[in-house]
Structure formats: C-alpha cells, structure tokens
PDB file of C-alpha atoms in Angstrom:
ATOM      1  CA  UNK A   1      93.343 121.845 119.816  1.00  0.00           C
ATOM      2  CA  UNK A   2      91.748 119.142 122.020  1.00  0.00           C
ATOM      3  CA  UNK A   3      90.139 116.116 120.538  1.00  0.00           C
ATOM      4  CA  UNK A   4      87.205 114.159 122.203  1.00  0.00           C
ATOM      5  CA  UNK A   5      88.111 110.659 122.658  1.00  0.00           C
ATOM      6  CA  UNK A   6      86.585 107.391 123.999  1.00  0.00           C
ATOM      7  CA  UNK A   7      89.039 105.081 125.208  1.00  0.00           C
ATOM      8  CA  UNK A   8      88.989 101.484 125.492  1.00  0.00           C
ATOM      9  CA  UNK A   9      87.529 101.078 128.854  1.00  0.00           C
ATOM     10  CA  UNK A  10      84.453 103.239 127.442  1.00  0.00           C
ATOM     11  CA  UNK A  11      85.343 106.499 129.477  1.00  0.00           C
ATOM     12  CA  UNK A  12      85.294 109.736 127.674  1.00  0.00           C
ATOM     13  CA  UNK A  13      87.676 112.363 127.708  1.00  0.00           C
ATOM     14  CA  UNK A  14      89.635 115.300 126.104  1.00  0.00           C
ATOM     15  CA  UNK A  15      93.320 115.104 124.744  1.00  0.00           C
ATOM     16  CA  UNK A  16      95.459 117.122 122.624  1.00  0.00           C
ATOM     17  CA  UNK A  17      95.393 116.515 119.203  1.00  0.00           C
ATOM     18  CA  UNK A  18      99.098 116.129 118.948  1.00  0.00           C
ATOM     19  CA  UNK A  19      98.497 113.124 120.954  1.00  0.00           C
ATOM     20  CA  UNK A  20      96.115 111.001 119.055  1.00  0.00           C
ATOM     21  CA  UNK A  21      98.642 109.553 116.926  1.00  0.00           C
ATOM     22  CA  UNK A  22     100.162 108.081 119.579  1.00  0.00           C
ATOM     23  CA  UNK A  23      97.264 106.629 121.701  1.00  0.00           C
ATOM     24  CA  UNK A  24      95.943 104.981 118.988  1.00  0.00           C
ATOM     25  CA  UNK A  25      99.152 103.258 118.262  1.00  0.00           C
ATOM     26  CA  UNK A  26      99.255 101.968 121.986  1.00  0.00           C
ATOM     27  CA  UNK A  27      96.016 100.947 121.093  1.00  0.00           C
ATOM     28  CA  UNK A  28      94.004 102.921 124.309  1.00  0.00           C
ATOM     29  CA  UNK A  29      91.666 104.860 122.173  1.00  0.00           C
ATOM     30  CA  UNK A  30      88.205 103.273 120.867  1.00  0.00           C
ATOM     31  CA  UNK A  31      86.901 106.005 118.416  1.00  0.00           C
ATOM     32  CA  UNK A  32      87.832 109.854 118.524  1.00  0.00           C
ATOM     33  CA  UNK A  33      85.634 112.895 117.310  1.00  0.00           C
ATOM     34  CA  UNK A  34      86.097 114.453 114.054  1.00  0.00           C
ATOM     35  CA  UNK A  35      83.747 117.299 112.925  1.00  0.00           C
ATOM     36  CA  UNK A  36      82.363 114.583 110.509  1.00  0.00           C
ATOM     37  CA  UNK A  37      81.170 112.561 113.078  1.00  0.00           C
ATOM     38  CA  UNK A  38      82.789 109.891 115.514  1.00  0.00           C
ATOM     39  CA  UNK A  39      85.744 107.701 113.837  1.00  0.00           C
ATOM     40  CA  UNK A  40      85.784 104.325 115.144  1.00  0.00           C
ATOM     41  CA  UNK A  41      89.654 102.973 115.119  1.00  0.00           C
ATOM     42  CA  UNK A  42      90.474  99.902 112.937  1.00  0.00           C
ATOM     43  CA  UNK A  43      87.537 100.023 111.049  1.00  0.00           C
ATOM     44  CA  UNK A  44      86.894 103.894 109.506  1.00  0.00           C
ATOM     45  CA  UNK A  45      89.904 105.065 107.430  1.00  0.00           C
ATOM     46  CA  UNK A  46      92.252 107.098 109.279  1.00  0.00           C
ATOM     47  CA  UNK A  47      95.633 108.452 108.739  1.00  0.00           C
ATOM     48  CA  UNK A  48      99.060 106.385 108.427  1.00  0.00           C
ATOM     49  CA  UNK A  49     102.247 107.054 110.640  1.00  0.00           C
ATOM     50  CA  UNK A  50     104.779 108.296 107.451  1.00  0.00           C
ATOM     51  CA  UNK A  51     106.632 105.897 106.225  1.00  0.00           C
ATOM     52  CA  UNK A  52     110.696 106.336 106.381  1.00  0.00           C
ATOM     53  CA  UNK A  53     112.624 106.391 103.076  1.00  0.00           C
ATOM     54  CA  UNK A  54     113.531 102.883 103.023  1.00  0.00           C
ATOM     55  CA  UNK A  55     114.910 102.486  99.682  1.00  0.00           C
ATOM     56  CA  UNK A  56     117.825  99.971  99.397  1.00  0.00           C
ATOM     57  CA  UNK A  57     118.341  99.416  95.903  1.00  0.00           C
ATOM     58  CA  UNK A  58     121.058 101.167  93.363  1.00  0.00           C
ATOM     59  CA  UNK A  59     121.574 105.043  93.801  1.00  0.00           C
ATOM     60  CA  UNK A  60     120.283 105.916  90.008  1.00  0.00           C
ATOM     61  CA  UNK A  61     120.410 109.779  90.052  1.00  0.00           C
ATOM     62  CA  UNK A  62     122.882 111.725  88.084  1.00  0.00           C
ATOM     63  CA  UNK A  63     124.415 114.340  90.252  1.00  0.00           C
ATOM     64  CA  UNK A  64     126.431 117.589  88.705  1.00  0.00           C
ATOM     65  CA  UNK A  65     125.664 116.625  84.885  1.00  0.00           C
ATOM     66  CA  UNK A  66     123.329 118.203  82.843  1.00  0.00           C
ATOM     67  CA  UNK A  67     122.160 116.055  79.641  1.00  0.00           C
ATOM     68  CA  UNK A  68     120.139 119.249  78.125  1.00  0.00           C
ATOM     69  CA  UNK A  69     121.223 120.630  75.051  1.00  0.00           C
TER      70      UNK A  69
END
C-alpha cells in the first residue's frame, strides 16, 4: 500500500508503506498521511521500532517440572 508523505524539504510524494519506518528513523519524512488525517513526526504519537529482548538478569523459569498436584 503506498503512503503519502511530505518530506523534510516540503516536497510531496508516495512511498510504500513498508518503508515509513525507516524514513522516519533517518529522519527525511516531515508528516505522513493516515486516514485520520496528516501525522506530523515527533510531535503526534506514532508507533515504536520493537524493542529486542534485552533481559540480563537471572534465568528464573522452571523447565521440565511440574509443581501441580
């Protein structure tokens, strides 16, 4: 699907919407279209990149045992 974008140098254009997550990362898109209405980047909520299971702390979970009776 594409999805309307304004970049940073105020041009207009179409891209993929596969894409968007990484333009506005590299910071080259302004606002994008949503059917809601224009989103303006850093300012109207939009989704987070997922976050990587970074736990580092002491493996806790009981493998192989059951403690139901």
């Amino acid at each position: 699907m594409l999805v309307q974008v304004n970049w940073t140098n105020n041009r207009y254009d179409y891209v993929n919407d596969y894409m968007l997550d990484s333009l506005i990362e590299a910071g080259v898109v302004a606002r994008f279209l949503r059917s809601t209405g224009w989103v303006i980047v850093g300012i109207d909520p939009i989704r987070s990149p997922k976050q990587p299971n970074t736990y580092t702390g002491p493996e806790r979970r009981i493998f192989g045992e059951c403690s139901a009776k």
